[in-house]
Coordinates of C-alpha atoms and ligand atoms in Angstrom, one line a residue:
X1 CA 0.0 0.0 -0.2
X2 CA 1.8 3.5 -0.9
X3 CA 3.5 5.5 1.7
X4 CA 4.8 9.0 2.0
X5 CA 7.9 9.3 2.6
X6 CA 8.7 13.1 4.3
X7 CA 11.9 14.8 4.6
X8 CA 10.8 18.1 7.0
X9 CA 12.0 21.1 8.2
X10 CA 12.6 22.5 4.4
X11 CA 11.1 25.8 4.1
X12 CA 8.6 26.0 0.4
X13 CA 8.9 28.8 -2.0
X14 CA 7.3 29.5 -5.6
X15 CA 3.6 29.3 -6.7
X16 CA 1.1 26.4 -6.3
X17 CA -2.2 26.6 -9.2
X18 CA -5.3 24.9 -7.2
X19 CA -7.1 22.6 -9.4
X20 CA -10.9 22.4 -9.1
X21 CA -13.6 21.7 -6.0
X22 CA -13.7 18.4 -5.2
X23 CA -17.4 19.1 -3.0
X24 CA -19.0 21.1 -6.9
X25 CA -17.1 19.0 -9.5
X26 CA -18.8 15.6 -7.4
X27 CA -22.6 16.9 -7.2
X28 CA -21.7 18.8 -10.8
X29 CA -21.6 15.7 -12.5
X30 CA -24.9 13.8 -11.1
X31 CA -26.6 17.3 -12.0
X32 CA -25.3 16.3 -15.6
X33 CA -27.6 13.5 -15.5
X34 CA -31.2 15.4 -15.4
X35 CA -30.5 16.0 -18.5
X36 CA -30.6 14.5 -22.2
X37 CA -28.4 17.3 -23.9
X38 CA -24.4 16.6 -23.8
X39 CA -22.3 18.8 -20.7
X40 CA -18.7 19.8 -21.0
X41 CA -17.5 20.3 -17.7
X42 CA -13.9 22.6 -17.4
X43 CA -11.6 22.3 -14.3
X44 CA -12.8 18.7 -12.6
X45 CA -10.3 17.9 -10.2
X46 CA -8.5 13.9 -11.1
X47 CA -8.9 12.6 -7.6
X48 CA -10.6 9.0 -6.9
X49 CA -13.7 10.2 -5.9
X50 CA -14.2 11.8 -9.3
X51 CA -13.0 8.4 -10.6
X52 CA -15.9 6.9 -9.0
X53 CA -18.5 9.9 -9.9
X54 CA -17.8 9.2 -13.2
X55 CA -18.0 5.4 -12.5
X56 CA -20.9 6.0 -10.9
X57 CA -22.5 8.1 -13.5
X58 CA -21.5 5.2 -17.1
X59 CA -23.1 2.7 -14.7
X60 CA -26.7 4.4 -14.7
X61 CA -26.3 5.1 -18.4
X62 CA -23.7 8.0 -19.2
X63 CA -21.2 8.5 -21.9
X64 CA -18.2 9.6 -20.3
X65 CA -14.8 11.1 -22.0
X66 CA -12.9 12.6 -18.8
X67 CA -9.9 14.5 -20.6
X68 CA -7.2 16.6 -19.2
X69 CA -10.1 17.7 -15.8
X70 CA -12.1 18.6 -18.6
X71 CA -15.4 15.9 -18.5
X72 CA -18.0 15.4 -21.4
X73 CA -20.7 13.9 -20.2
X74 CA -23.7 13.3 -21.8
X75 CA -26.9 10.8 -20.8
X76 CA -29.2 10.2 -24.2
X77 CA -31.1 7.2 -21.6
X78 CA -30.9 6.7 -18.0
X79 CA -30.2 2.9 -18.6
X80 CA -30.3 1.3 -15.0
X81 CA -31.9 4.0 -11.8
X82 CA -30.3 1.4 -9.3
X83 CA -26.6 2.9 -7.4
X84 CA -25.5 -0.3 -6.1
X85 CA -23.8 -1.0 -2.8
X86 CA -20.0 -1.1 -4.1
X87 CA -19.8 2.5 -5.3
X88 CA -21.8 4.0 -2.1
X89 CA -19.8 2.4 0.2
X90 CA -16.8 3.8 -2.0
X91 CA -17.5 6.7 -1.9
X92 CA -20.7 9.2 0.2
X93 CA -21.1 12.0 -2.7
X94 CA -23.0 8.9 -4.3
X95 CA -26.2 9.5 -2.8
X96 CA -26.9 12.7 -5.1
X97 CA -27.6 10.9 -8.4
X98 CA -30.3 10.3 -5.7
X99 CA -31.6 13.8 -6.3
X100 CA -30.4 13.6 -10.0
X101 CA -32.1 10.5 -10.8
X102 CA -36.1 11.5 -9.3
X103 CA -35.8 15.2 -11.2
X104 CA -34.3 12.7 -14.4
X105 CA -36.6 9.8 -14.6
X106 CA -39.4 10.2 -11.3
X107 CA -37.2 6.4 -9.4
X108 CA -34.5 5.6 -7.8
X109 CA -32.4 3.2 -5.2
X110 CA -29.2 4.2 -3.9
X111 CA -27.4 2.2 -1.4
X112 CA -28.1 3.5 2.7
X113 CA -24.3 5.3 3.0
X114 CA -23.8 4.7 6.0
X115 CA -21.5 6.2 8.5
X116 CA -17.5 7.1 8.1
X117 CA -14.9 7.6 10.1
X118 CA -15.5 11.1 11.4
X119 CA -18.7 10.1 12.9
X120 CA -22.6 8.6 11.7
X121 CA -23.5 10.6 8.9
X122 CA -27.9 10.5 8.4
X123 CA -29.7 10.8 6.1
X124 CA -33.0 12.0 6.9
X125 CA -32.5 15.6 5.7
X126 CA -32.8 14.2 2.0
X127 CA -35.5 11.6 3.0
X128 CA -37.0 14.6 4.3
X129 CA -36.4 17.6 1.5
X130 CA -37.5 14.7 -0.9
X131 CA -39.9 13.5 0.5
X132 CA -42.0 17.4 0.8
X133 CA -41.6 17.4 -2.9
X134 CA -43.6 14.0 -3.0
X135 CA -41.7 10.9 -3.5
X136 CA -42.2 8.6 -1.2
X137 CA -38.9 7.1 0.5
X138 CA -38.4 3.3 1.8
X139 CA -36.1 1.8 3.3
X140 CA -35.4 -1.3 3.3
X141 CA -32.9 -4.1 2.5
X142 CA -30.1 -1.0 3.0
X143 CA -30.9 0.8 0.5
X144 CA -33.3 4.2 -0.3
X145 CA -35.9 3.4 -3.0
X146 CA -37.3 6.9 -4.0
X147 CA -40.4 6.7 -6.3
X148 CA -41.7 10.5 -7.7
X149 CA -44.9 10.1 -9.8
X150 CA -45.8 13.4 -8.7
X151 CA -43.3 15.6 -8.1
X152 CA -44.0 18.9 -7.3
X153 CA -42.5 22.2 -5.8
X154 CA -42.8 23.1 -1.4
X155 CA -41.9 24.6 0.7
X156 CA -39.1 22.6 2.1
X157 CA -37.7 23.3 6.5
X158 CA -33.7 21.8 6.3
X159 CA -33.2 22.8 9.3
X160 CA -31.7 19.8 11.1
X161 CA -30.2 19.6 14.7
X162 CA -26.7 20.3 13.6
X163 CA -28.4 23.1 11.1
X164 CA -28.9 23.0 7.6
X165 CA -26.9 20.1 5.4
X166 CA -25.0 20.9 2.3
X167 CA -25.7 17.5 0.7
X168 CA -29.5 17.5 1.4
X169 CA -29.3 21.5 0.0
X170 CA -28.1 20.2 -3.5
X171 CA -30.3 16.6 -3.5
X172 CA -34.0 18.8 -2.9
X173 CA -32.3 21.7 -5.5
X174 CA -31.2 18.7 -8.0
X175 CA -34.8 17.0 -8.2
X176 CA -36.2 20.5 -7.8
X177 CA -35.5 21.6 -10.5
X178 CA -37.7 18.8 -12.8
X179 CA -40.6 19.1 -10.9
X180 CA -44.2 20.6 -11.3
X181 CA -43.7 24.7 -9.8
X182 CA -41.9 26.7 -7.9
X183 CA -39.9 25.0 -4.5
X184 CA -38.3 27.3 -1.9
X185 CA -35.5 25.4 0.0
X186 CA -34.6 26.9 3.8
X187 CA -32.8 27.1 5.3
X188 CA -30.7 25.9 2.7
X189 CA -27.1 25.6 3.5
X190 CA -24.9 28.3 1.5
X191 CA -21.3 27.1 1.4
X192 CA -19.8 27.9 -2.5
X193 CA -20.2 24.8 -3.7
X194 CA -23.9 24.8 -3.9
X195 CA -23.8 28.2 -5.4
X196 CA -21.5 26.5 -8.2
X197 CA -23.7 23.4 -8.5
X198 CA -27.3 25.9 -8.5
X199 CA -25.0 28.6 -11.4
X200 CA -24.5 25.0 -13.5
X201 CA -28.5 24.4 -12.8
X202 CA -28.6 27.5 -14.2
X203 CA -26.8 27.3 -17.3
X204 CA -28.9 23.9 -17.9
X205 CA -31.4 26.5 -18.0
X206 CA -32.9 25.5 -14.8
X207 CA -34.3 29.2 -13.0
X208 CA -32.7 29.8 -9.2
X209 CA -32.7 32.5 -7.0
X210 CA -30.8 33.1 -4.2
X211 CA -28.3 30.4 -3.9
X212 CA -25.5 31.6 -1.8
X213 CA -28.1 32.0 0.7
X214 CA -30.1 30.9 3.0
X215 CA -32.4 30.9 0.7
X216 CA -32.3 29.1 -2.8
X217 CA -36.0 29.1 -4.7
X218 CA -35.8 26.4 -7.5
X219 CA -38.7 26.7 -10.5
X220 CA -38.9 23.5 -11.7
X221 CA -38.5 23.2 -15.8
X222 CA -38.6 20.6 -18.7
X223 CA -36.5 21.4 -21.6
X224 CA -32.7 21.9 -20.5
X225 CA -30.2 24.0 -22.7
X226 CA -28.2 22.5 -25.3
X227 CA -24.6 22.8 -25.0
X228 CA -23.3 23.4 -22.1
X229 CA -20.5 24.4 -20.8
X230 CA -19.3 24.7 -17.0
X231 CA -15.9 25.7 -15.8
X232 CA -15.7 24.8 -11.4
X233 CA -14.9 26.5 -8.6
X234 CA -11.7 26.5 -7.2
X235 CA -11.0 24.5 -4.4
X236 CA -11.3 26.5 -1.1
X237 CA -10.2 23.5 1.0
X238 CA -6.9 23.1 -1.3
X239 CA -6.4 26.3 -1.4
X240 CA -6.3 26.3 2.3
X241 CA -4.4 24.1 2.6
X242 CA -1.5 25.0 1.5
X243 CA -1.7 28.6 2.8
X244 CA -1.0 26.1 6.1
X245 CA 1.6 24.5 4.6
X246 CA 3.2 27.8 4.2
X247 CA 2.8 29.2 8.1
X248 CA 3.7 25.4 9.0
X249 CA 7.0 25.4 7.7
X250 CA 7.9 29.7 8.6
X251 CA 7.6 29.4 3.9
X252 CA 6.6 32.2 1.1
X253 CA 4.1 30.8 -1.7
X254 CA 1.9 32.7 -3.8
X255 CA -1.1 30.6 -4.1
X256 CA -2.6 30.4 -7.9
X257 CA -6.3 30.7 -9.2
X258 CA -7.6 30.7 -5.0
X259 CA -10.7 32.2 -4.4
X260 CA -10.2 34.9 -1.1
X261 CA -13.9 35.1 -0.8
X262 CA -14.3 32.3 -0.3
X263 CA -11.7 31.4 2.7
X264 CA -12.8 35.0 4.5
X265 CA -12.9 32.5 8.2
X266 CA -9.7 31.0 7.3
X267 CA -7.6 34.0 6.0
X268 CA -8.9 35.6 9.1
X269 CA -7.1 33.2 11.0
X270 CA -3.8 33.0 9.9
X271 CA -4.1 36.7 10.2
X272 CA -5.2 36.3 13.5
X273 CA -1.8 33.8 13.9
X274 CA 0.7 35.7 12.2
X275 CA 0.6 34.6 8.9
X276 CA 0.7 37.8 6.7
X277 CA -1.7 36.6 3.6
X278 CA -2.0 39.3 0.9
X279 CA -4.1 39.3 -2.6
X280 CA -2.9 39.5 -5.3
X281 CA -4.4 39.9 -8.7
X282 CA -4.8 36.1 -9.4
X283 CA -5.1 34.1 -6.0
X284 CA -3.2 35.2 -2.7
X285 CA 0.2 34.8 -1.3
X286 CA 1.2 33.8 2.4
X287 CA 3.9 34.3 3.7
X288 CA 4.3 32.7 7.6
X289 CA 7.9 34.0 8.6
X290 CA 6.8 36.3 11.0
X291 CA 6.0 36.1 14.9
X292 CA 3.3 33.3 15.9
X293 CA 0.6 33.7 18.0
X294 CA -2.2 31.0 19.3
X295 CA -5.7 31.1 18.6
X296 CA -8.7 29.6 18.6
X297 CA -10.8 28.5 15.9
X298 CA -14.5 27.8 16.8
X299 CA -15.9 24.9 13.0
X300 CA -19.0 26.7 12.1
X301 CA -21.1 26.3 8.5
X302 CA -19.9 28.7 5.8
X303 CA -19.3 31.2 6.0
X304 CA -17.5 30.7 9.6
X305 CA -14.0 28.3 9.9
X306 CA -14.6 25.3 6.9
X307 CA -15.1 21.5 9.4
X308 CA -12.4 20.4 6.4
X309 CA -9.9 22.8 7.6
X310 CA -9.8 21.6 11.6
X311 CA -7.6 18.9 11.2
X312 CA -4.6 20.9 8.8
X313 CA -4.7 24.2 11.5
X314 CA -4.6 21.5 14.7
X315 CA -1.5 21.0 12.8
X316 CA -0.3 24.5 12.5
X317 CA -1.4 24.9 16.6
X318 CA 0.4 22.2 17.5
X319 CA 4.0 24.1 16.8
X320 CA 2.8 27.8 17.5
X321 CA 3.5 29.1 21.3
X322 CA 0.4 29.0 23.7
X323 CA -2.3 27.5 24.3
X324 CA -5.4 27.4 21.5
X325 CA -8.5 26.0 20.9
X326 CA -10.6 24.2 18.7
X327 CA -14.2 23.3 18.7
X328 CA -15.6 21.4 16.3
X329 CA -19.5 21.2 16.3
X330 CA -20.3 19.7 13.1
X331 CA -18.5 16.4 13.2
X332 CA -19.1 14.4 16.6
X333 CA -15.8 12.2 15.6
X334 CA -13.2 15.2 13.8
X335 CA -10.4 14.8 15.1
X336 CA -8.3 11.2 14.8
X337 CA -5.8 13.0 13.3
X338 CA -4.8 14.2 17.4
X339 CA -3.7 10.8 18.3
X340 CA -1.2 11.4 16.1
X341 CA 0.3 13.7 16.1
X342 CA 0.8 13.5 19.2
X343 CA 2.6 10.8 18.7
X344 CA 5.1 13.4 16.5
X345 CA 5.1 15.7 20.1
X346 CA 2.5 17.2 19.7
X347 CA 0.5 18.2 23.2
X348 CA -2.9 17.8 22.8
X349 CA -6.6 17.2 25.0
X350 CA -9.4 16.7 23.7
X351 CA -12.1 17.6 25.3
X352 CA -15.7 16.9 24.2
X353 CA -16.3 18.7 21.0
X354 CA -12.8 20.8 22.1
X355 CA -9.0 19.8 21.3
X356 CA -7.2 22.0 23.7
X357 CA -3.8 22.8 22.0
X358 CA 0.1 23.7 23.1
X359 CA 2.3 24.5 21.1
X360 CA 5.5 23.1 21.4
X361 CA 8.9 24.1 19.3
X362 CA 9.2 21.3 17.4
X363 CA 7.7 17.9 15.5
X364 CA 9.3 15.0 15.0
X365 CA 9.1 12.0 12.5
X366 CA 7.5 9.1 13.1
X367 CA 5.4 6.8 10.8
X368 CA 1.6 7.6 11.0
X369 CA -1.7 5.8 10.0
X370 CA -3.9 8.4 8.0
X371 CA -7.4 7.8 8.8
X372 CA -9.7 10.0 6.3
X373 CA -9.1 13.0 4.2
X374 CA -8.4 16.2 6.0
X375 CA -6.9 13.8 8.7
X376 CA -4.8 13.0 5.6
X377 CA -4.0 16.5 5.0
X378 CA -2.5 17.6 8.6
X379 CA -0.6 14.6 8.8
X380 CA 1.2 15.7 5.6
X381 CA 1.7 19.3 7.2
X382 CA 2.9 18.0 10.1
X383 CA 5.8 16.5 8.6
X384 CA 7.1 19.2 6.0
X385 CA 7.3 21.2 9.2
X386 CA 8.6 18.0 11.9
X387 CA 12.9 17.4 12.7
X388 CA 13.8 14.1 10.6
X389 CA 11.6 11.4 8.3
X390 CA 8.5 11.3 8.4
X391 CA 5.9 7.9 7.5
X392 CA 2.7 9.1 6.6
X393 CA 0.6 5.1 5.3
X394 CA -3.1 4.7 3.9
X395 CA -2.5 8.2 1.8
X396 CA -5.4 6.7 -0.4
X397 CA -7.5 8.9 2.2
X398 CA -5.5 11.8 0.9
X399 CA -5.2 10.4 -2.8
X400 CA -9.5 10.8 -3.2
X401 CA -9.6 14.9 -2.9
X402 CA -6.2 16.4 -3.9
X403 CA -4.5 16.1 -7.2
X404 CA -1.5 15.4 -6.8
X405 CA -1.0 17.0 -3.7
X406 CA 3.0 15.5 -3.5
X407 CA 3.9 17.0 -7.0
X408 CA 3.3 20.3 -6.3
X409 CA 4.2 20.6 -3.0
X410 CA 7.9 18.7 -4.7
X411 CA 7.1 22.1 -6.8
X412 CA 7.1 23.9 -4.4
X413 CA 10.1 22.6 -3.1
X414 CA 9.3 20.4 -0.5
X415 CA 10.5 16.8 0.1
X416 CA 8.2 14.6 0.0
X417 CA 8.2 11.1 -2.2
X418 CA 5.4 8.0 -2.9
X419 CA 6.3 5.0 -2.6
X420 CA 5.5 1.2 -0.8
Ligands
UD1_1 C1 -19.9 18.1 2.7 C2 -19.2 17.9 2.1 C3 -17.9 17.7 3.7 C4 -18.2 19.1 4.6 C5 -19.2 18.9 4.9 C6 -20.3 20.4 6.3 C7 -19.2 17.1 0.1 C8 -19.2 16.1 -0.4 N1 -19.1 16.9 1.7 O1 -20.7 16.7 3.4 O2 -16.5 17.4 2.6 O3 -17.6 18.6 5.5 O4 -20.4 19.3 3.8 O5 -19.3 21.3 5.4 O6 -19.3 17.9 -0.9 N2 -27.2 16.2 9.1 C9 -28.2 15.2 9.4 N3 -29.2 14.4 8.0 C10 -28.7 15.0 7.6 C11 -27.5 15.5 6.4 C12 -26.6 16.0 7.1 O7 -28.7 15.6 10.7 O8 -29.3 14.3 6.1 C13 -26.3 16.2 9.4 C14 -24.4 16.1 9.6 O9 -23.9 14.6 10.9 C15 -23.3 17.3 10.1 C16 -24.0 18.6 9.9 O10 -25.9 18.2 9.3 O11 -23.3 17.1 11.5 C17 -23.6 19.3 7.9 O12 -23.4 18.4 7.3 P1 -23.7 18.1 5.4 O13 -23.5 19.4 5.1 O14 -24.8 17.7 5.0 O15 -22.3 17.3 5.4 P2 -22.4 17.0 3.4 O16 -23.0 17.1 3.0 O17 -22.5 15.6 4.1

């Protein structure tokens, strides 16, 4: 099984190009199933999860070509309406075909996604939203069976115990784009990836308003535009991860194509820590050479601090003098990187949903095990700053969401290689 070998302690310099957002690309590829017209998607990141989504939509009947980050998808006819367990179990985001198939074929059977390493991940809001539009949902044999003969626009309340949901907002938008009448989703998730999916549906010809706010209105339609070409937004989490790479190695780099307005809370925290961040005409420059200070992070839905950046900041704060805290309010079991960081010498205590991090002078390289996507990148970042050699195992987690991560780091001067 592949591992990363990292020789820490080297400064980074130069420029890095940010790929398209994985969390936009996955629902947008699924969304392309709603139309029988050919769609061309640009800036699609070549990561494992995207390959899995391509496998899934191909299984359902789509013709897909994927070359150099451009994906052409054409589904003249949906051949199957079942998303099988062996694909859904590899990637939770497979559930986006539920909304798309309900829209296109009025029927779908999708394996229940189940929990995952970062804690229980219910889908009650997806079901509540689709049911509100008139879909009959039956859960049996580990599958969600959806039957939507009379799909009707409605007011959909997606308030859950942890706020609203990115995935449920997108699934309801997908189903609503082929429903009769108007759907109002409130509260809706306002993440940039939700906005991106809505903008793609608008390019197809669906009338959507309010995307990017907490109330989204979708007017259903039955014909779609020809020759749609759409470019996926840059990945704000990848950009944030490289910003932390510069901060933790006390380096100065240019992160090209990073969209600073999608990263406000992350950039604010970096500045609070003492990192100099400047917006440039085509991205952001990050300088981590100055004096650094501890901080407190509260994870929250967008525009709050993203849960997908908390592991990387834990690695950084482990090396920043003073006591910092991270409160994770979205996922229950998302501090798995903490134990591995402690094996590198970090001083971290977990108290319920809060991690207390006392900065140490230096981490030291050792053998580490990655547990999920973002935790993996946190361990690599820690390895870049650590003394000696760090070996990170199970990097298939990282390959799910970062395109050419080690190649991009090497171009910046990092000593990292992939090996057995
Ligand atoms: C998406 C992102 C993930 C990110 C997360 C939060 C993708 C493919 N994944 O995941 O990287 O970490 O947003 O920004 O885009 N919840 C319910 N019931 C539901 C659905 C969710 O209670 O039906 C809860 C979840 O357990 C969690 C919270 O709502 O506590 C937010 O989850 P959600 O926004 O749905 O995350 P995902 O869409 O799964």
